[in-house]
PDB file of C-alpha atoms in Angstrom:
ATOM      1  CA  UNK G1002      12.186   8.068 -19.156  1.00 58.00           C
ATOM      2  CA  UNK G1003       9.281   7.860 -16.702  1.00 73.00           C
ATOM      3  CA  UNK G1004       9.407   9.387 -13.242  1.00 82.00           C
ATOM      4  CA  UNK G1005      10.750   7.199 -10.408  1.00 95.00           C
ATOM      5  CA  UNK G1006       8.104   5.186  -8.596  1.00 97.00           C
ATOM      6  CA  UNK G1007       7.789   2.725  -5.760  1.00 98.00           C
ATOM      7  CA  UNK G1008       5.168   0.092  -4.952  1.00 98.00           C
ATOM      8  CA  UNK G1009       4.096   0.128  -1.308  1.00 99.00           C
ATOM      9  CA  UNK G1010       2.581  -3.215  -0.286  1.00 99.00           C
ATOM     10  CA  UNK G1011       0.767  -2.875   3.007  1.00 99.00           C
ATOM     11  CA  UNK G1012      -1.444  -4.978   5.240  1.00 98.00           C
ATOM     12  CA  UNK G1013      -3.886  -3.007   7.388  1.00 98.00           C
ATOM     13  CA  UNK G1014      -3.302  -5.380  10.315  1.00 96.00           C
ATOM     14  CA  UNK G1015       0.448  -4.719  10.369  1.00 97.00           C
ATOM     15  CA  UNK G1016       1.774  -2.199  12.921  1.00 98.00           C
ATOM     16  CA  UNK G1017       4.937  -1.587  10.926  1.00 98.00           C
ATOM     17  CA  UNK G1018       2.772  -0.738   7.909  1.00 99.00           C
ATOM     18  CA  UNK G1019       1.245   1.971  10.086  1.00 99.00           C
ATOM     19  CA  UNK G1020       4.677   3.518  10.534  1.00 99.00           C
ATOM     20  CA  UNK G1021       5.475   3.343   6.824  1.00 99.00           C
ATOM     21  CA  UNK G1022       2.074   4.645   5.742  1.00 99.00           C
ATOM     22  CA  UNK G1023       2.426   7.763   7.858  1.00 99.00           C
ATOM     23  CA  UNK G1024       6.031   8.365   6.814  1.00 99.00           C
ATOM     24  CA  UNK G1025       6.070   7.568   3.114  1.00 99.00           C
ATOM     25  CA  UNK G1026       4.212  10.535   1.595  1.00 98.00           C
ATOM     26  CA  UNK G1027       6.554  13.373   2.666  1.00 98.00           C
ATOM     27  CA  UNK G1028       9.651  11.215   2.188  1.00 98.00           C
ATOM     28  CA  UNK G1029       8.612  10.209  -1.332  1.00 98.00           C
ATOM     29  CA  UNK G1030       7.737  13.794  -2.224  1.00 97.00           C
ATOM     30  CA  UNK G1031      11.146  14.989  -1.070  1.00 97.00           C
ATOM     31  CA  UNK G1032      12.809  12.242  -3.113  1.00 97.00           C
ATOM     32  CA  UNK G1033      10.720  12.963  -6.222  1.00 97.00           C
ATOM     33  CA  UNK G1034       9.322   9.423  -6.207  1.00 98.00           C
ATOM     34  CA  UNK G1035       5.703   8.493  -6.944  1.00 97.00           C
ATOM     35  CA  UNK G1036       4.042   5.999  -4.597  1.00 98.00           C
ATOM     36  CA  UNK G1037       1.732   3.251  -5.817  1.00 98.00           C
ATOM     37  CA  UNK G1038      -0.317   1.975  -2.902  1.00 98.00           C
ATOM     38  CA  UNK G1039      -0.867  -1.795  -2.928  1.00 98.00           C
ATOM     39  CA  UNK G1040      -3.099  -2.898  -0.033  1.00 98.00           C
ATOM     40  CA  UNK G1041      -3.194  -6.686   0.277  1.00 98.00           C
ATOM     41  CA  UNK G1042      -3.963  -9.563   2.648  1.00 97.00           C
ATOM     42  CA  UNK G1043      -0.879 -11.053   4.259  1.00 94.00           C
ATOM     43  CA  UNK G1044      -2.866 -13.767   6.058  1.00 87.00           C
ATOM     44  CA  UNK G1045      -3.140 -16.137   3.057  1.00 87.00           C
ATOM     45  CA  UNK G1046       0.639 -15.984   2.623  1.00 86.00           C
ATOM     46  CA  UNK G1047       1.160 -16.841   6.292  1.00 82.00           C
ATOM     47  CA  UNK G1048      -1.296 -19.737   6.045  1.00 83.00           C
ATOM     48  CA  UNK G1049       0.525 -21.073   3.005  1.00 77.00           C
ATOM     49  CA  UNK G1050       3.594 -21.266   5.251  1.00 77.00           C
ATOM     50  CA  UNK G1051       1.656 -23.182   7.912  1.00 73.00           C
ATOM     51  CA  UNK G1052       0.980 -20.214  10.226  1.00 64.00           C
ATOM     52  CA  UNK G1053      -2.626 -19.816  11.310  1.00 67.00           C
ATOM     53  CA  UNK G1054      -1.916 -16.646  13.295  1.00 64.00           C
ATOM     54  CA  UNK G1055       0.561 -13.781  13.364  1.00 72.00           C
ATOM     55  CA  UNK G1056       4.103 -15.001  14.108  1.00 68.00           C
ATOM     56  CA  UNK G1057       4.169 -12.427  16.901  1.00 70.00           C
ATOM     57  CA  UNK G1058       1.380 -14.287  18.706  1.00 69.00           C
ATOM     58  CA  UNK G1059       3.255 -17.588  18.706  1.00 74.00           C
ATOM     59  CA  UNK G1060       5.778 -16.369  21.280  1.00 81.00           C
ATOM     60  CA  UNK G1061       4.728 -14.098  24.180  1.00 88.00           C
ATOM     61  CA  UNK G1062       8.243 -12.664  24.448  1.00 94.00           C
ATOM     62  CA  UNK G1063       8.249 -11.807  20.743  1.00 90.00           C
ATOM     63  CA  UNK G1064       4.865 -10.119  21.019  1.00 91.00           C
ATOM     64  CA  UNK G1065       6.015  -8.090  24.032  1.00 93.00           C
ATOM     65  CA  UNK G1066       9.067  -7.025  22.052  1.00 95.00           C
ATOM     66  CA  UNK G1067       6.875  -6.006  19.110  1.00 94.00           C
ATOM     67  CA  UNK G1068       4.889  -3.520  21.158  1.00 96.00           C
ATOM     68  CA  UNK G1069       7.969  -2.133  22.889  1.00 98.00           C
ATOM     69  CA  UNK G1070       9.752  -1.741  19.562  1.00 98.00           C
ATOM     70  CA  UNK G1071       6.699  -0.083  18.050  1.00 98.00           C
ATOM     71  CA  UNK G1072       6.570   2.374  20.949  1.00 98.00           C
ATOM     72  CA  UNK G1073      10.234   3.247  20.422  1.00 98.00           C
ATOM     73  CA  UNK G1074       9.844   3.645  16.676  1.00 98.00           C
ATOM     74  CA  UNK G1075       6.714   5.754  17.014  1.00 99.00           C
ATOM     75  CA  UNK G1076       8.530   7.980  19.485  1.00 98.00           C
ATOM     76  CA  UNK G1077      11.488   8.209  17.098  1.00 98.00           C
ATOM     77  CA  UNK G1078       9.245   9.418  14.280  1.00 98.00           C
ATOM     78  CA  UNK G1079       7.022  11.488  16.589  1.00 98.00           C
ATOM     79  CA  UNK G1080       3.939   9.470  15.701  1.00 99.00           C
ATOM     80  CA  UNK G1081       1.127   8.537  18.097  1.00 99.00           C
ATOM     81  CA  UNK G1082       0.759   4.846  18.867  1.00 99.00           C
ATOM     82  CA  UNK G1083      -1.463   2.650  21.038  1.00 98.00           C
ATOM     83  CA  UNK G1084      -1.158  -1.162  21.047  1.00 96.00           C
ATOM     84  CA  UNK G1085      -4.502  -2.518  19.828  1.00 97.00           C
ATOM     85  CA  UNK G1086      -6.620  -4.512  22.258  1.00 96.00           C
ATOM     86  CA  UNK G1087      -7.028  -7.177  19.556  1.00 94.00           C
ATOM     87  CA  UNK G1088      -4.194  -8.273  17.286  1.00 94.00           C
ATOM     88  CA  UNK G1089      -4.243  -8.911  14.467  1.00 93.00           C
ATOM     89  CA  UNK G1090      -7.527  -7.588  13.187  1.00 92.00           C
ATOM     90  CA  UNK G1091      -8.125  -9.520   9.986  1.00 84.00           C
ATOM     91  CA  UNK G1092      -9.777  -6.766   7.986  1.00 91.00           C
ATOM     92  CA  UNK G1093     -10.750  -8.289   4.643  1.00 96.00           C
ATOM     93  CA  UNK G1094     -13.538  -5.806   3.901  1.00 97.00           C
ATOM     94  CA  UNK G1095     -11.305  -2.861   4.796  1.00 98.00           C
ATOM     95  CA  UNK G1096      -8.555  -4.253   2.578  1.00 98.00           C
ATOM     96  CA  UNK G1097     -10.908  -4.761  -0.349  1.00 98.00           C
ATOM     97  CA  UNK G1098     -12.137  -1.206   0.110  1.00 98.00           C
ATOM     98  CA  UNK G1099      -8.553   0.063   0.207  1.00 98.00           C
ATOM     99  CA  UNK G1100      -7.815  -1.856  -2.991  1.00 98.00           C
ATOM    100  CA  UNK G1101     -10.664  -0.056  -4.733  1.00 98.00           C
ATOM    101  CA  UNK G1102      -9.532   3.269  -3.296  1.00 97.00           C
ATOM    102  CA  UNK G1103      -5.991   2.742  -4.591  1.00 96.00           C
ATOM    103  CA  UNK G1104      -7.047   4.179  -7.955  1.00 94.00           C
ATOM    104  CA  UNK G1105      -8.344   7.408  -6.382  1.00 97.00           C
ATOM    105  CA  UNK G1106      -6.490  10.597  -5.395  1.00 97.00           C
ATOM    106  CA  UNK G1107      -7.333   9.860  -1.747  1.00 98.00           C
ATOM    107  CA  UNK G1108      -5.784   6.387  -1.551  1.00 98.00           C
ATOM    108  CA  UNK G1109      -2.992   7.452   0.786  1.00 98.00           C
ATOM    109  CA  UNK G1110      -5.247   9.398   3.118  1.00 98.00           C
ATOM    110  CA  UNK G1111      -7.748   6.554   3.351  1.00 98.00           C
ATOM    111  CA  UNK G1112      -5.124   3.940   4.194  1.00 99.00           C
ATOM    112  CA  UNK G1113      -3.521   6.290   6.709  1.00 99.00           C
ATOM    113  CA  UNK G1114      -6.879   6.804   8.400  1.00 99.00           C
ATOM    114  CA  UNK G1115      -7.533   3.071   8.654  1.00 98.00           C
ATOM    115  CA  UNK G1116      -4.103   2.315  10.064  1.00 99.00           C
ATOM    116  CA  UNK G1117      -4.430   5.175  12.545  1.00 99.00           C
ATOM    117  CA  UNK G1118      -7.838   3.862  13.587  1.00 99.00           C
ATOM    118  CA  UNK G1119      -6.243   0.483  14.285  1.00 98.00           C
ATOM    119  CA  UNK G1120      -2.962   1.537  15.882  1.00 99.00           C
ATOM    120  CA  UNK G1121      -3.754   4.892  17.484  1.00 99.00           C
ATOM    121  CA  UNK G1122      -7.445   4.839  18.404  1.00 98.00           C
ATOM    122  CA  UNK G1123      -7.832   1.051  18.897  1.00 98.00           C
ATOM    123  CA  UNK G1124     -10.902   0.969  16.675  1.00 98.00           C
ATOM    124  CA  UNK G1125     -12.168  -2.148  14.941  1.00 98.00           C
ATOM    125  CA  UNK G1126     -11.530  -1.547  11.241  1.00 98.00           C
ATOM    126  CA  UNK G1127     -13.691  -4.567  10.418  1.00 96.00           C
ATOM    127  CA  UNK G1128     -16.800  -2.587  11.372  1.00 97.00           C
ATOM    128  CA  UNK G1129     -18.802  -0.575   8.853  1.00 97.00           C
ATOM    129  CA  UNK G1130     -19.014   2.507  11.068  1.00 97.00           C
ATOM    130  CA  UNK G1131     -15.226   2.659  11.269  1.00 98.00           C
ATOM    131  CA  UNK G1132     -14.914   2.367   7.491  1.00 98.00           C
ATOM    132  CA  UNK G1133     -17.536   5.056   6.957  1.00 98.00           C
ATOM    133  CA  UNK G1134     -15.665   7.365   9.315  1.00 98.00           C
ATOM    134  CA  UNK G1135     -12.455   6.782   7.353  1.00 98.00           C
ATOM    135  CA  UNK G1136     -14.275   7.686   4.131  1.00 98.00           C
ATOM    136  CA  UNK G1137     -15.720  10.884   5.602  1.00 97.00           C
ATOM    137  CA  UNK G1138     -14.851  13.873   3.447  1.00 98.00           C
ATOM    138  CA  UNK G1139     -13.056  11.767   0.834  1.00 98.00           C
ATOM    139  CA  UNK G1140     -16.056  10.760  -1.263  1.00 97.00           C
ATOM    140  CA  UNK G1141     -19.635  11.948  -1.612  1.00 96.00           C
ATOM    141  CA  UNK G1142     -20.857   8.328  -1.688  1.00 96.00           C
ATOM    142  CA  UNK G1143     -19.244   6.434   1.214  1.00 97.00           C
ATOM    143  CA  UNK G1144     -21.998   3.816   1.442  1.00 97.00           C
ATOM    144  CA  UNK G1145     -21.637   3.089  -2.269  1.00 97.00           C
ATOM    145  CA  UNK G1146     -17.940   2.349  -1.762  1.00 98.00           C
ATOM    146  CA  UNK G1147     -18.726  -0.013   1.107  1.00 97.00           C
ATOM    147  CA  UNK G1148     -21.153  -1.885  -1.124  1.00 97.00           C
ATOM    148  CA  UNK G1149     -18.643  -2.121  -3.970  1.00 96.00           C
ATOM    149  CA  UNK G1150     -16.052  -3.541  -1.589  1.00 97.00           C
ATOM    150  CA  UNK G1151     -18.336  -6.471  -0.731  1.00 95.00           C
ATOM    151  CA  UNK G1152     -18.813  -7.653  -4.297  1.00 95.00           C
ATOM    152  CA  UNK G1153     -17.443 -11.016  -5.361  1.00 94.00           C
ATOM    153  CA  UNK G1154     -15.136  -9.521  -7.973  1.00 96.00           C
ATOM    154  CA  UNK G1155     -13.027  -7.587  -5.477  1.00 96.00           C
ATOM    155  CA  UNK G1156     -13.113 -10.555  -3.076  1.00 96.00           C
ATOM    156  CA  UNK G1157     -11.467 -12.746  -5.702  1.00 97.00           C
ATOM    157  CA  UNK G1158      -9.141  -9.921  -6.728  1.00 97.00           C
ATOM    158  CA  UNK G1159      -7.878  -9.711  -3.137  1.00 97.00           C
ATOM    159  CA  UNK G1160      -7.153 -13.443  -3.128  1.00 96.00           C
ATOM    160  CA  UNK G1161      -5.406 -13.216  -6.475  1.00 97.00           C
ATOM    161  CA  UNK G1162      -3.304 -10.289  -5.280  1.00 97.00           C
ATOM    162  CA  UNK G1163      -2.071 -12.314  -2.293  1.00 97.00           C
ATOM    163  CA  UNK G1164      -1.269 -15.283  -4.531  1.00 96.00           C
ATOM    164  CA  UNK G1165       0.572 -13.087  -6.996  1.00 96.00           C
ATOM    165  CA  UNK G1166       2.529 -11.374  -4.227  1.00 95.00           C
ATOM    166  CA  UNK G1167       3.630 -14.726  -2.847  1.00 95.00           C
ATOM    167  CA  UNK G1168       4.723 -15.888  -6.292  1.00 95.00           C
ATOM    168  CA  UNK G1169       6.721 -12.697  -6.604  1.00 95.00           C
ATOM    169  CA  UNK G1170       8.550 -13.485  -3.366  1.00 95.00           C
ATOM    170  CA  UNK G1171       6.702 -11.339  -0.840  1.00 95.00           C
ATOM    171  CA  UNK G1172       6.680 -12.819   2.676  1.00 94.00           C
ATOM    172  CA  UNK G1173       5.901  -9.895   4.986  1.00 94.00           C
ATOM    173  CA  UNK G1174       4.734  -6.314   5.221  1.00 97.00           C
ATOM    174  CA  UNK G1175       5.500  -3.583   4.618  1.00 99.00           C
ATOM    175  CA  UNK G1176       7.258  -4.471   1.400  1.00 98.00           C
ATOM    176  CA  UNK G1177       8.486  -1.961  -1.158  1.00 99.00           C
ATOM    177  CA  UNK G1178       9.237  -2.800  -4.765  1.00 98.00           C
ATOM    178  CA  UNK G1179      11.291  -0.732  -7.150  1.00 98.00           C
ATOM    179  CA  UNK G1180      11.007  -2.605 -10.413  1.00 95.00           C
ATOM    180  CA  UNK G1181      12.146  -6.126  -9.517  1.00 95.00           C
ATOM    181  CA  UNK G1182      14.082  -4.983  -6.459  1.00 97.00           C
ATOM    182  CA  UNK G1183      12.357  -5.824  -3.160  1.00 98.00           C
ATOM    183  CA  UNK G1184      12.816  -4.093   0.196  1.00 99.00           C
ATOM    184  CA  UNK G1185      11.148  -5.496   3.319  1.00 98.00           C
ATOM    185  CA  UNK G1186      10.360  -3.654   6.522  1.00 98.00           C
ATOM    186  CA  UNK G1187       9.685  -0.105   7.617  1.00 99.00           C
ATOM    187  CA  UNK G1188      13.403   0.345   8.255  1.00 98.00           C
ATOM    188  CA  UNK G1189      14.041  -0.166   4.534  1.00 98.00           C
ATOM    189  CA  UNK G1190      11.689   2.578   3.367  1.00 99.00           C
ATOM    190  CA  UNK G1191      14.431   5.161   2.936  1.00 99.00           C
ATOM    191  CA  UNK G1192      16.629   2.630   1.128  1.00 98.00           C
ATOM    192  CA  UNK G1193      13.812   1.814  -1.293  1.00 98.00           C
ATOM    193  CA  UNK G1194      13.201   5.482  -2.049  1.00 98.00           C
ATOM    194  CA  UNK G1195      16.902   6.086  -2.593  1.00 98.00           C
ATOM    195  CA  UNK G1196      17.047   3.101  -4.961  1.00 98.00           C
ATOM    196  CA  UNK G1197      14.058   4.421  -6.898  1.00 97.00           C
ATOM    197  CA  UNK G1198      15.800   7.764  -7.267  1.00 93.00           C
ATOM    198  CA  UNK G1199      18.894   6.050  -8.627  1.00 90.00           C
ATOM    199  CA  UNK G1200      17.249   3.793 -11.184  1.00 84.00           C
ATOM    200  CA  UNK G1201      14.366   6.065 -12.182  1.00 72.00           C
ATOM    201  CA  UNK G1202      11.110   4.657 -13.483  1.00 52.00           C
TER     202      UNK G1202
END
């Protein structure tokens, strides 16, 4: 029987994905569960539902609640947090780069750096200098990775990943999959890990 594993589907523009990304590594290690990082674009799924923007931007009261809730959750987990000056930042290039990085040993660290850049340092993760900074020390060829992430193949792969996720039933992020069992939201991270430990690989 294979070791327990969990798929972590994350959008780099999602504040709750920031929380999960910074929490999941030690929690998964303690649970004996492997994490498969699945960066993806949530925007196409929203647009398929008729939303042209984040649902949090449609209602000022809901957006205000989002940032207050994020502040509380970050304080709960003792994580730094700063509401970004622009939300959401639709970071296609960053996502495509994270998709390529998912096969490397530094996938988690790279995604954590990007999410921290967005939700701690209020940096624009769409910009090349921000991506290069996130790659610093992880690879000897950061510019090469940036170039790879702009190729048409990974562009189409990102679109296909969003389409596949929607067909599978994904509607928000973060989402965790254990086999065919889906868990949505940062507050379901522990439940997903516990489920993975129960059912194994």
